[in-house]
Short mmCIF file of C-alpha atoms in Angstrom, two decimals:
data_model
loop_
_atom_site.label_atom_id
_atom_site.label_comp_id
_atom_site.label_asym_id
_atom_site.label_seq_id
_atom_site.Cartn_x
_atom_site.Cartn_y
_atom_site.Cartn_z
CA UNK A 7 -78.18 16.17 23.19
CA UNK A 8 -74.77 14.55 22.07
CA UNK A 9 -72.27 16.47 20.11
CA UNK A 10 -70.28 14.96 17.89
CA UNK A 11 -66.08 15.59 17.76
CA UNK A 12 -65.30 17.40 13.94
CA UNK A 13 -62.73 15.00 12.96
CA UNK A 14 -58.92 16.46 12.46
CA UNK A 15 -58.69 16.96 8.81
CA UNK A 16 -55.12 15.36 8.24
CA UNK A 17 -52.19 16.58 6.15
CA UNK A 18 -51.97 16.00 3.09
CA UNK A 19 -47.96 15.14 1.69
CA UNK A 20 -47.48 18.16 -0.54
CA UNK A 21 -48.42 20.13 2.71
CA UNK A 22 -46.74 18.44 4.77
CA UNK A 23 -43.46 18.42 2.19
CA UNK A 24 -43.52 22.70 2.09
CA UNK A 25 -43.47 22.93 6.10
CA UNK A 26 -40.78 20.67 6.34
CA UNK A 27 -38.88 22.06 3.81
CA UNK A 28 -39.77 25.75 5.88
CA UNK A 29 -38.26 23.91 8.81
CA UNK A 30 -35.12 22.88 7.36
CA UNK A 31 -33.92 26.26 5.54
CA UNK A 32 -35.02 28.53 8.86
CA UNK A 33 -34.16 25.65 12.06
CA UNK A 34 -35.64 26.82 15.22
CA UNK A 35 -33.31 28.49 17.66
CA UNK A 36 -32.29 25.65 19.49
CA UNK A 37 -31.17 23.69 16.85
CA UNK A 38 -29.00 26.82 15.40
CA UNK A 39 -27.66 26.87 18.82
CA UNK A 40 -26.80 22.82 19.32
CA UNK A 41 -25.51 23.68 15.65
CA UNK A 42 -23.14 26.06 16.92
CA UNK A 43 -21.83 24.73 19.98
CA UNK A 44 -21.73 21.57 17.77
CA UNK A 45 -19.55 23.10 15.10
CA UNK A 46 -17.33 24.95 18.11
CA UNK A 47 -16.56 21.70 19.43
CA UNK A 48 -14.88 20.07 16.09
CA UNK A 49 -12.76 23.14 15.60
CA UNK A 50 -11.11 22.37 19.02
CA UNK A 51 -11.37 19.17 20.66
CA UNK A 52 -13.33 17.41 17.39
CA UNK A 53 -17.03 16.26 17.45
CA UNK A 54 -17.08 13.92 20.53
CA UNK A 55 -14.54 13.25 23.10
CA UNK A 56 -14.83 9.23 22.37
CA UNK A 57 -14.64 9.99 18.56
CA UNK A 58 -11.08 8.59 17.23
CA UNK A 59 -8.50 11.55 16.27
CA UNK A 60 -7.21 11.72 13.01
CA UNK A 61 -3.79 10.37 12.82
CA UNK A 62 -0.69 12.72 11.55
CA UNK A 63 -0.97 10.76 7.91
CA UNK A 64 -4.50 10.81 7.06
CA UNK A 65 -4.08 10.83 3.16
CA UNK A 66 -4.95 6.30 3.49
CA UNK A 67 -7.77 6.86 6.04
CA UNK A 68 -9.24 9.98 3.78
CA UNK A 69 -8.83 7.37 0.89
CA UNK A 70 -10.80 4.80 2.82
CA UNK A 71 -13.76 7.37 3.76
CA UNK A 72 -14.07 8.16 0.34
CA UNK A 73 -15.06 4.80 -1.00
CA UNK A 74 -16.98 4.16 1.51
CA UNK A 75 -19.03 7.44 1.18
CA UNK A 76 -19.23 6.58 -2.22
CA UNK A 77 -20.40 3.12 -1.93
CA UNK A 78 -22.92 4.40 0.00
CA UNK A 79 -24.40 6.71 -2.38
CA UNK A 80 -23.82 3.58 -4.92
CA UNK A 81 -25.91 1.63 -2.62
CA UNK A 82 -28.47 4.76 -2.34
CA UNK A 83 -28.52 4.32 -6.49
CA UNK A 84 -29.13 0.40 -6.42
CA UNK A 85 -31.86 1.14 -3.85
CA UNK A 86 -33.62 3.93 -5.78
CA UNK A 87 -33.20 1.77 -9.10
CA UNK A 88 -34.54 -1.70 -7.32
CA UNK A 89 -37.29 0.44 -5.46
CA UNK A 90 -38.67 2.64 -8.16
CA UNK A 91 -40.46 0.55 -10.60
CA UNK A 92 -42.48 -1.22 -7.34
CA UNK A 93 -43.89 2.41 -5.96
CA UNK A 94 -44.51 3.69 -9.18
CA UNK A 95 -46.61 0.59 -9.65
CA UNK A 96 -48.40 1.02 -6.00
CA UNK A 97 -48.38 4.34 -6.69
CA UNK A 98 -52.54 6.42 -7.84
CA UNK A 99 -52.16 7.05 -11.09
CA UNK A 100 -51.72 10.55 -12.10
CA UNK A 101 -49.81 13.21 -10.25
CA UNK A 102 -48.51 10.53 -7.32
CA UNK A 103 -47.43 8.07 -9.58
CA UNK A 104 -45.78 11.38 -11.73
CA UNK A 105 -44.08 12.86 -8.51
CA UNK A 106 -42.83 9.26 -7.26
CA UNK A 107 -41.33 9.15 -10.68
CA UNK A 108 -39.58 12.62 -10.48
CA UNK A 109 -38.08 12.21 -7.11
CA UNK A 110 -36.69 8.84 -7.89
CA UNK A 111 -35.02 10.31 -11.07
CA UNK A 112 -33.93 13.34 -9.18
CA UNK A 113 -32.35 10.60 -6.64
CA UNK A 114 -30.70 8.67 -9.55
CA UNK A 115 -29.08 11.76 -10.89
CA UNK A 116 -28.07 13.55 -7.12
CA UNK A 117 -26.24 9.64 -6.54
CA UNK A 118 -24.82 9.38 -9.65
CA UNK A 119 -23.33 12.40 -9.59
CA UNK A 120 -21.76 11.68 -5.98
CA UNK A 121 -20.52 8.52 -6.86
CA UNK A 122 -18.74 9.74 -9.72
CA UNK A 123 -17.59 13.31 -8.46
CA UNK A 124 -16.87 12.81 -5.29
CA UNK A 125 -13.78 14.26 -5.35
CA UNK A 126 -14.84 17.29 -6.00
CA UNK A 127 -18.16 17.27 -3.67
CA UNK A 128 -16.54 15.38 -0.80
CA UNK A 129 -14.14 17.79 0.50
CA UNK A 130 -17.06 21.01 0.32
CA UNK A 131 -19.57 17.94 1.96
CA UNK A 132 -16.51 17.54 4.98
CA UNK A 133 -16.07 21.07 5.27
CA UNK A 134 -19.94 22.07 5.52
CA UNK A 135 -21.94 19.51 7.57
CA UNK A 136 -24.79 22.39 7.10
CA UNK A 137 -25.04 20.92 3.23
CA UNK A 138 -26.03 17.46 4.58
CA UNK A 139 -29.77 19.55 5.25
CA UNK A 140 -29.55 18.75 1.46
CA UNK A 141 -29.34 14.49 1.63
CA UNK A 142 -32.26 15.15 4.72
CA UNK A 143 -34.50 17.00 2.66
CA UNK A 144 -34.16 14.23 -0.79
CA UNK A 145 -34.92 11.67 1.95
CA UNK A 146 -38.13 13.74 3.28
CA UNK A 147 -39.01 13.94 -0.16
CA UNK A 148 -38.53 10.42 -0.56
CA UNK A 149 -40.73 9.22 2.29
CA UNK A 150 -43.50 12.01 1.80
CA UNK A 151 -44.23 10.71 -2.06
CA UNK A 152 -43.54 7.67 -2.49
CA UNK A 153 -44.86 6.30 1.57
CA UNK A 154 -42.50 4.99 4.38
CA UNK A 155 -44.18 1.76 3.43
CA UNK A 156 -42.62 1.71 0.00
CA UNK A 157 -39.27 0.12 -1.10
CA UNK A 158 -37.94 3.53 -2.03
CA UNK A 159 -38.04 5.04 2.02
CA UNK A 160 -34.83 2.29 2.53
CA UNK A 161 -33.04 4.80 0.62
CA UNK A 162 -32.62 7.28 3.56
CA UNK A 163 -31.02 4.96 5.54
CA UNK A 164 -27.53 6.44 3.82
CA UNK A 165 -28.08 10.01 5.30
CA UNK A 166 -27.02 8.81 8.87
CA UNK A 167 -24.13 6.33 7.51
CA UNK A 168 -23.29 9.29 5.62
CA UNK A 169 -22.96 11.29 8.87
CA UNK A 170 -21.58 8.89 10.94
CA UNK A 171 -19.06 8.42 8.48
CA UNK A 172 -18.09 11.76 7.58
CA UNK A 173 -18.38 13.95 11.28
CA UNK A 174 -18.36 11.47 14.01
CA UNK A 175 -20.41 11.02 16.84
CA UNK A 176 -22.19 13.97 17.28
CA UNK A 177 -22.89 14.79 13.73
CA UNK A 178 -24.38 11.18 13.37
CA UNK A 179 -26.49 11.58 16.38
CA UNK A 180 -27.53 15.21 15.23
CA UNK A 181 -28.78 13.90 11.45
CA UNK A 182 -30.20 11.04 13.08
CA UNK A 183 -32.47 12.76 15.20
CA UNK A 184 -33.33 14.86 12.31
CA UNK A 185 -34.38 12.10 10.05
CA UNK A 186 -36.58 10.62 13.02
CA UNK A 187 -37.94 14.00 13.04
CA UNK A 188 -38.66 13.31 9.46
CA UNK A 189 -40.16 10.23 9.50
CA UNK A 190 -42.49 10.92 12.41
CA UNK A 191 -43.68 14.09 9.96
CA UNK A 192 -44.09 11.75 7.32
CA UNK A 193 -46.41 8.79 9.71
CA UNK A 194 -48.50 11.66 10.57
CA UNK A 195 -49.46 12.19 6.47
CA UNK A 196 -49.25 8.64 5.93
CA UNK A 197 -50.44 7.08 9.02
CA UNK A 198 -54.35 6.16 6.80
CA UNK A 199 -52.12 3.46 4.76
CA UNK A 200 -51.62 0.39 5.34
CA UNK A 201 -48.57 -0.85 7.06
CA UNK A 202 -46.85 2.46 7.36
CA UNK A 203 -46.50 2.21 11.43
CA UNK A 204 -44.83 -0.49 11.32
CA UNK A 205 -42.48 0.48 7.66
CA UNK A 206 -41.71 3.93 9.76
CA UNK A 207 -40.01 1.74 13.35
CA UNK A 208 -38.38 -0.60 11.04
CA UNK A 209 -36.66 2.46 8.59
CA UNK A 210 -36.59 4.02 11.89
CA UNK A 211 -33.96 1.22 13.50
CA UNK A 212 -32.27 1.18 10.26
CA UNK A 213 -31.62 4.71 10.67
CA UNK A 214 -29.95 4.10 14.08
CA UNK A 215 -27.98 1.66 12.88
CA UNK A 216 -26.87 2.71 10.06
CA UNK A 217 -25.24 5.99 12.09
CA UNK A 218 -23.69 3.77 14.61
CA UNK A 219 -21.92 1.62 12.26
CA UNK A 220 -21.16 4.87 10.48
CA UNK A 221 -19.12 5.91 13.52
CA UNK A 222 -17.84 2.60 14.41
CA UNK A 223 -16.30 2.78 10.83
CA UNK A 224 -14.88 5.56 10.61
CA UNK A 225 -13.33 5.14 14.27
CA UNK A 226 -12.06 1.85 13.46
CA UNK A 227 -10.49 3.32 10.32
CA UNK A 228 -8.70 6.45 12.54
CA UNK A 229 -7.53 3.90 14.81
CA UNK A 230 -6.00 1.88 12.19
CA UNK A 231 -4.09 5.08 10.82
CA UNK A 232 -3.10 5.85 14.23
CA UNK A 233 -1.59 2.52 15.37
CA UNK A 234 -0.24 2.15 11.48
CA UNK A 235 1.51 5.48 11.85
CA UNK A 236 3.10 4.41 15.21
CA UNK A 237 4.29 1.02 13.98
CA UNK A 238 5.61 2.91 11.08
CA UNK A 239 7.45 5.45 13.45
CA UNK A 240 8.84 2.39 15.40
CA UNK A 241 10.02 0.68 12.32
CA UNK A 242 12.10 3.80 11.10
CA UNK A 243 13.31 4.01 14.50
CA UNK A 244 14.70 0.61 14.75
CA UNK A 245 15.66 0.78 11.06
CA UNK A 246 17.79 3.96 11.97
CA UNK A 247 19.16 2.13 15.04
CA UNK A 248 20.34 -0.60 13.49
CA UNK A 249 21.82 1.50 10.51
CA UNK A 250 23.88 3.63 13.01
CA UNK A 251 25.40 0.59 14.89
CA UNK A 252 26.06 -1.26 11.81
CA UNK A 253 27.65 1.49 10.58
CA UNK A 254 29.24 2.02 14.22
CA UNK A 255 30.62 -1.42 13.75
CA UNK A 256 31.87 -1.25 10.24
CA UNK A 257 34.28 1.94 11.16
CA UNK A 258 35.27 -0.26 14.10
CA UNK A 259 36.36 -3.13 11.76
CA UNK A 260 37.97 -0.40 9.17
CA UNK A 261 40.16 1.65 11.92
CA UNK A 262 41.18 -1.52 13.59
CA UNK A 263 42.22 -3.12 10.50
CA UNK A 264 44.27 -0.16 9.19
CA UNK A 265 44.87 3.10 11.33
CA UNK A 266 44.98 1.45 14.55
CA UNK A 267 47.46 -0.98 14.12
CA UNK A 268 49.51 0.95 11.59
CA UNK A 269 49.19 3.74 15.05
CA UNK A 270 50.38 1.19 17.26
CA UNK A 271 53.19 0.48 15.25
CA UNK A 272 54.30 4.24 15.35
CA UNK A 273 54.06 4.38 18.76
CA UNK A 274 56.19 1.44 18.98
CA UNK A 275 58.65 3.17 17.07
CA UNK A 276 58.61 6.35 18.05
CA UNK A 277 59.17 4.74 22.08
CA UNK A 278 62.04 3.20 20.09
CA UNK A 279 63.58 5.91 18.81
CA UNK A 280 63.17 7.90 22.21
CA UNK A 281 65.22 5.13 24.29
CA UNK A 282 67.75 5.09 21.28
CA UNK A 283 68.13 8.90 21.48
CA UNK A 284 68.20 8.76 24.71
CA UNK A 285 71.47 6.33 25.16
CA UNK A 286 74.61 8.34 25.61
CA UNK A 287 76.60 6.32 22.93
CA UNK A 288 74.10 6.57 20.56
CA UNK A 289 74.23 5.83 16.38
CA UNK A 290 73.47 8.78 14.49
CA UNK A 291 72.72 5.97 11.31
CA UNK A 292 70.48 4.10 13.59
CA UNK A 293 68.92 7.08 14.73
CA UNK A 294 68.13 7.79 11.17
CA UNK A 295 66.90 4.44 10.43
CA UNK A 296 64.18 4.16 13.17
CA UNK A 297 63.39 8.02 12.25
CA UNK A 298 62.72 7.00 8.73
CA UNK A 299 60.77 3.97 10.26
CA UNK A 300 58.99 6.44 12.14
CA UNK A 301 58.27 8.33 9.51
CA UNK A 302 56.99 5.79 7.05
CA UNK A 303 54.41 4.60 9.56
CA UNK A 304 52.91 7.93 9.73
CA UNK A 305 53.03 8.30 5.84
CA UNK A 306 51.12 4.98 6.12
CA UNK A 307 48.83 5.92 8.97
CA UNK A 308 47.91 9.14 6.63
CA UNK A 309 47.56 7.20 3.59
CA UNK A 310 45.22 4.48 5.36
CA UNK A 311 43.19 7.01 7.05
CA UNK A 312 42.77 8.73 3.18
CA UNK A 313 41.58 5.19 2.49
CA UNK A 314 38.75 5.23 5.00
CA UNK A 315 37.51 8.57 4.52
CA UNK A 316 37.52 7.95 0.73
CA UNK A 317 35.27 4.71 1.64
CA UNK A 318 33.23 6.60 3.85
CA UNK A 319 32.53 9.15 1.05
CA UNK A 320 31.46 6.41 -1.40
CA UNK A 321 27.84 6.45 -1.90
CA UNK A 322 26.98 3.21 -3.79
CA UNK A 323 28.95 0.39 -5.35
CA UNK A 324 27.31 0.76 -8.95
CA UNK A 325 30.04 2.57 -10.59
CA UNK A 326 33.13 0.52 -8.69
CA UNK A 327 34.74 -2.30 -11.35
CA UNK A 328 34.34 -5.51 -10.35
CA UNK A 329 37.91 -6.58 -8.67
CA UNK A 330 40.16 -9.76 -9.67
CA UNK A 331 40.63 -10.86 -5.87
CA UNK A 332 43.45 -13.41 -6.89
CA UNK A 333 45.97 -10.59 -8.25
CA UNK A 334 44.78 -8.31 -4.98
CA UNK A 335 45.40 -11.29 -3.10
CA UNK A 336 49.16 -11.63 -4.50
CA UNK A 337 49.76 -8.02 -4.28
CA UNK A 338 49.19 -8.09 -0.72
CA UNK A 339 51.17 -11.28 0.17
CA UNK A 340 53.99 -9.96 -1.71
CA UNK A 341 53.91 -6.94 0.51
CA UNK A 342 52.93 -8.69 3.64
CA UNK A 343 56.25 -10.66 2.79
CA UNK A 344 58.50 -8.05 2.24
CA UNK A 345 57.67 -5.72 5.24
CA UNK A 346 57.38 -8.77 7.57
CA UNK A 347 60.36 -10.52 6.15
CA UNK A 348 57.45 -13.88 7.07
CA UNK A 349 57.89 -16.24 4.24
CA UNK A 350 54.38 -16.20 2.63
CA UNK A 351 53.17 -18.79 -0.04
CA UNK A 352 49.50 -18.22 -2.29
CA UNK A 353 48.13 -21.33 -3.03
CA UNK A 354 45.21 -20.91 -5.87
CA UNK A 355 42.93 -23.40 -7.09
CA UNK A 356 39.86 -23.33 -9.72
CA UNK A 357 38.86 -20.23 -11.81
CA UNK A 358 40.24 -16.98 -10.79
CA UNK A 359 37.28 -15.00 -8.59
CA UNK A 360 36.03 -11.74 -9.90
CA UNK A 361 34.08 -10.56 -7.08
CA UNK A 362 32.02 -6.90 -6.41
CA UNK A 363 33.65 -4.42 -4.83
CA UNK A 364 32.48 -4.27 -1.61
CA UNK A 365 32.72 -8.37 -1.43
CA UNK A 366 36.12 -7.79 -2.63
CA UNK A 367 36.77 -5.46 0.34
CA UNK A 368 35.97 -7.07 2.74
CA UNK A 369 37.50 -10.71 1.86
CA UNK A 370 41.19 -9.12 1.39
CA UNK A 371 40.14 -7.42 4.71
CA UNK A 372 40.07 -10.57 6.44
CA UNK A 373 43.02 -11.91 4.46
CA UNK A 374 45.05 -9.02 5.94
CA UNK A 375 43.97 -9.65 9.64
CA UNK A 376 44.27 -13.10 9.42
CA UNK A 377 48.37 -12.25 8.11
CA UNK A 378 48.59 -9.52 10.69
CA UNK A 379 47.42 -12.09 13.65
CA UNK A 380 50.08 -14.16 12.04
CA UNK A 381 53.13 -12.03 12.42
CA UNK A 382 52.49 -10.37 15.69
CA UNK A 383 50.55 -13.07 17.59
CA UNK A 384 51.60 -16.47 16.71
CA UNK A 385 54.73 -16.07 16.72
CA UNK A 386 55.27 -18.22 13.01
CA UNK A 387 57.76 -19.07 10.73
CA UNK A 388 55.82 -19.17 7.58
CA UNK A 389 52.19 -18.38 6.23
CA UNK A 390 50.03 -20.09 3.60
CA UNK A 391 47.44 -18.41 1.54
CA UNK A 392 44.86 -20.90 -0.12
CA UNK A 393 42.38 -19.65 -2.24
CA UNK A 394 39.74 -22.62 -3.66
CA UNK A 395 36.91 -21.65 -6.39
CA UNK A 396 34.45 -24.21 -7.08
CA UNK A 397 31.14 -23.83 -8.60
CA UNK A 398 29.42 -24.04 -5.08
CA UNK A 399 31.46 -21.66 -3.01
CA UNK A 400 34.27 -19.99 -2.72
CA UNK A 401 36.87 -20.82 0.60
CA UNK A 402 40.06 -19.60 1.56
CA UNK A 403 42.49 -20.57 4.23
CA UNK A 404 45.39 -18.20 5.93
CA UNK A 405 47.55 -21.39 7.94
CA UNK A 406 50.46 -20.76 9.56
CA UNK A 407 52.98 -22.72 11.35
CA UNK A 408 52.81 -21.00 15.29
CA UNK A 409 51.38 -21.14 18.46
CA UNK A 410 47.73 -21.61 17.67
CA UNK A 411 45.05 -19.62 18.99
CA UNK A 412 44.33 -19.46 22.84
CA UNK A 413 42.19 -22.33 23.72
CA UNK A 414 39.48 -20.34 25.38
CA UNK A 415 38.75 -17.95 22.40
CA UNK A 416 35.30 -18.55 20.82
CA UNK A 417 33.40 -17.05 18.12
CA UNK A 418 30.26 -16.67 20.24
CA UNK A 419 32.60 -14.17 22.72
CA UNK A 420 34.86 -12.83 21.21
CA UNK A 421 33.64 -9.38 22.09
CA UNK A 422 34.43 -10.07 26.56
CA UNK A 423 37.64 -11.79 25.20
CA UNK A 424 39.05 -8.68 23.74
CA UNK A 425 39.44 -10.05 19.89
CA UNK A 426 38.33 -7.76 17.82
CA UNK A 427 40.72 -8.34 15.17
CA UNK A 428 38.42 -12.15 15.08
CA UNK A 429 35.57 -10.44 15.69
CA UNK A 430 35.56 -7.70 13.05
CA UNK A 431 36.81 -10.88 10.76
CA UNK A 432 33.48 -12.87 11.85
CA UNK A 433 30.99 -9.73 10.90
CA UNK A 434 33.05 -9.28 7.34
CA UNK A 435 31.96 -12.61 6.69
CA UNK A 436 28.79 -12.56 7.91
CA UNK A 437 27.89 -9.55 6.17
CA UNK A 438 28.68 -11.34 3.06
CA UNK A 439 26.26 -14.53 3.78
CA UNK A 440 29.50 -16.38 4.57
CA UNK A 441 30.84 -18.26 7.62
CA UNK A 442 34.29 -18.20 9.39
CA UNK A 443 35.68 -21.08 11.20
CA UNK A 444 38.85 -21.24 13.59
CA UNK A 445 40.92 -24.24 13.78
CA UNK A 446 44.02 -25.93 14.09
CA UNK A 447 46.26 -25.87 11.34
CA UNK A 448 48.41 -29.36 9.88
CA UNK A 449 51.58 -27.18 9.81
CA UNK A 450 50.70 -26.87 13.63
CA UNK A 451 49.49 -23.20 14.37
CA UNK A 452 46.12 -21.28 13.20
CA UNK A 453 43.80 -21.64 10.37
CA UNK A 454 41.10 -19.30 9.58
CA UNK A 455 38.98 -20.62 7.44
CA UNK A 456 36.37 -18.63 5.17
CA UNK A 457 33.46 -19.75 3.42
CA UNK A 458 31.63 -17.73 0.69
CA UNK A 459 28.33 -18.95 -1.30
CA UNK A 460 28.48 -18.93 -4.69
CA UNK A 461 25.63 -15.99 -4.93
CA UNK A 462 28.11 -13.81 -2.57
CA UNK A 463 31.13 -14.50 -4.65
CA UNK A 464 29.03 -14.13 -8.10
CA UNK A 465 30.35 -10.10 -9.85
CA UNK A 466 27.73 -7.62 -10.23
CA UNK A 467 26.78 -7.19 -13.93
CA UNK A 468 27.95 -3.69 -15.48
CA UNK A 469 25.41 -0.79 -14.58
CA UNK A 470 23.18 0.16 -17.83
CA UNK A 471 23.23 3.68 -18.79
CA UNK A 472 19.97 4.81 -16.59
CA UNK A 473 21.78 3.50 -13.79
CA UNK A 474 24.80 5.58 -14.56
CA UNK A 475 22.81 8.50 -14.99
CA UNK A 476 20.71 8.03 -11.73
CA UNK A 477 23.90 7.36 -9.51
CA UNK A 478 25.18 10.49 -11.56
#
């Protein structure tokens, strides 16, 4: 006699939906212990080794996870939406077709909500991968009612993109195992219909993928930060760098323009006092005379170095006046003149320049080395001051009538040459957008020649009252 087999009755998907749902609230010992080691692991050396760190200024690359996590629930909710009306229509009538409709409502609503509070949801999702169990088990119910042959099943495909996004390598690997887990469960109860083998290795691939570019996202995006945050660091860096030697260069320009050549003059006359006192037939009313010479230069030295430190102290140009360079410029020459006893002439031509502050500064600073080059250098006669406005730019010549400069001095070197009276003269005007020239003058000697746009030499409107009140 032949026996027949009994067939294997199979399961049926509300069975099958209760033990997997079993399975997922009490996990089998190994997988609580993967779990743990898992979850000891991103509290000290994060998920995977290969996963990219977070950089030191996450708040852009947090940004970026979030819309991507939530266009992936928005694609979940385009899925479900699309997918829906078909399975309900392939769908027995009666309570398939009602349970198809019920989970895909129940997956409109859980999506919706995500998408739109995801603020709020996110940070609890980062903080407790356990709560993605939740996503796996709307998936499982997903597949188990409405068929891993229906359009609906494509919707689980966000659970591992939602892990690889959110916890790396290992928690993408983890939650996609799971959900293969799942969708073999689900062939088992659905292996009778048609086409379901192959629906289950093609959601199955997508489920791979959809992790690994998950990961490769969210790696790419730490990266980013990282190398971001480093170009950033370099930037300040080099920003900082260059502020401390410009300002290293500007107090060299400011002390040898004033307190190191009104210092040198001292010590001139302080060695000139010494040999004088020294003399045996010395005049007590020269003595007195070089004494008070003495004395004024240190009065000066004082009053110059009040000047800097006052100029070092001022914070922004927006409450300084706007300054009439051409009566500056004849104060100055009328000094000049009388302490030098150096005939000096101001030649003006055009409208009379009102120019910023600082723009202001820095042209009567070159005036005043250019006359100070004059008197002790080139041995001259007499000076000329020529100041030309024109609607283009705004140039001004110091000529005088002596020696000339040394033929081998050159704007390109003037640091190795020792000049930085010219030098300091060439980075005034180049701070200012402005050239200088040296050349020969027609009365014979030197001619420094500067040249000032028209947007350089333009004043500074008057600061409104906000302004005031912020520089306040």
């Amino acid at each position: 006699m032949t026996s027949r087999r009994t067939p294997m009755p199979r399961p049926s998907p509300l069975s099958t939906l209760s033990t997997l749902s079993l399975w997922l609230s009490q996990p089998p010992p190994w997988l609580s212990r993967l779990w743990a080691r898992r979850h000891l692991a991103s509290t000290e050396d994060g998920y995977l080794a290969d996963d990219a760190p977070a950089p030191g200024s996450v708040r852009l690359q947090l940004n970026a996870l979030q819309a991507l996590c939530r266009q992936a629930f928005g694609v979940r909710l385009a899925a479900i939406a699309i997918g829906a009306p078909f399975a309900m229509t392939n769908a027995v009538n009666g309570p398939p077709r009602y349970t198809v409709l019920a989970a895909a409502v129940l997956g409109v609503m859980g999506s919706y909500a995500m998408l739109r509070d995801w603020d709020r949801f996110g940070p609890r999702l980062l903080a407790h991968p356990g709560l993605m169990a939740v996503d796996l088990t709307f998936g499982a119910v997903l597949l188990l009612t409405a068929s891993p042959a229906s359009p609906l099943a494509y919707a689980t495909v966000c659970t591992p993109l939602l892990a690889g996004l959110l916890y790396g390598w290992r928690g993408s690997g983890i939650f996609t195992g799971l959900q293969l887990i799942v969708l073999v469960t689900v062939y088992r109860a659905w292996q009778h219909h048609p086409g379901s083998g192959a629906s289950t290795l093609l959601i199955a691939g997508f489920c791979v993928g959809a992790g690994i570019i998950g990961v490769t996202l969210r790696n790419l995006m730490f990266r980013f930060g990282t190398a971001s945050q480093a170009l950033s660091e370099a930037n300040s860096r080099l920003a900082v760098a260059e502020a401390v030697e410009s300002e290293r260069a500007r107090l060299a320009r400011e002390m040898h323009d004033s307190v190191a050549k009104t210092l040198h003059g001292l010590a001139l006359a302080a060695e000139a006092l010494a040999t004088s006192a020294a003399a045996e037939d010395a005049d007590p009313r020269t003595l007195g005379q070089q004494a008070t010479i003495v004395a004024g230069a240190a009065r000066r030295a004082a009053a110059e170095s009040r000047d800097l430190l006052s100029d070092l102290r001022r914070h922004t140009d927006l409450t300084s006046a706007n300054t009439d360079v051409l009566s500056e410029l004849g104060t100055r020459v009328r000094a000049f003149e009388s302490r030098t006893h150096l005939p000096t002439t101001l030649h003006h031509r055009g409208e009379p320049p009102v120019l910023p502050y600082a723009t202001a500064h820095h042209v009567l600073a070159i005036v005043s080395e250019a006359l100070e080059n004059a008197y002790r250098h080139a041995d001259a006669t007499r000076v000329t001051v020529e100041l030309d406005v024109s609607q283009a730019e705004c140039a001004l010549r110091v000529r005088d009538d002596g020696v000339g400069l040394p033929p081998s001095v050159a704007l390109d070197d003037l640091t190795r040459s020792g000049h930085f009276g010219l030098l300091g003269m060439a980075e005034r005007a180049a701070s200012l957008g402005g050239r200088i020239d040296l050349n020969r003058s027609p009365q014979g000697g030197a001619e420094i020649h500067l040249t000032l746009p028209h947007s350089s030499a333009a004043p500074h409107p008057p600061p409104t009252h906000q302004e005031e009140a912020a520089h306040a």
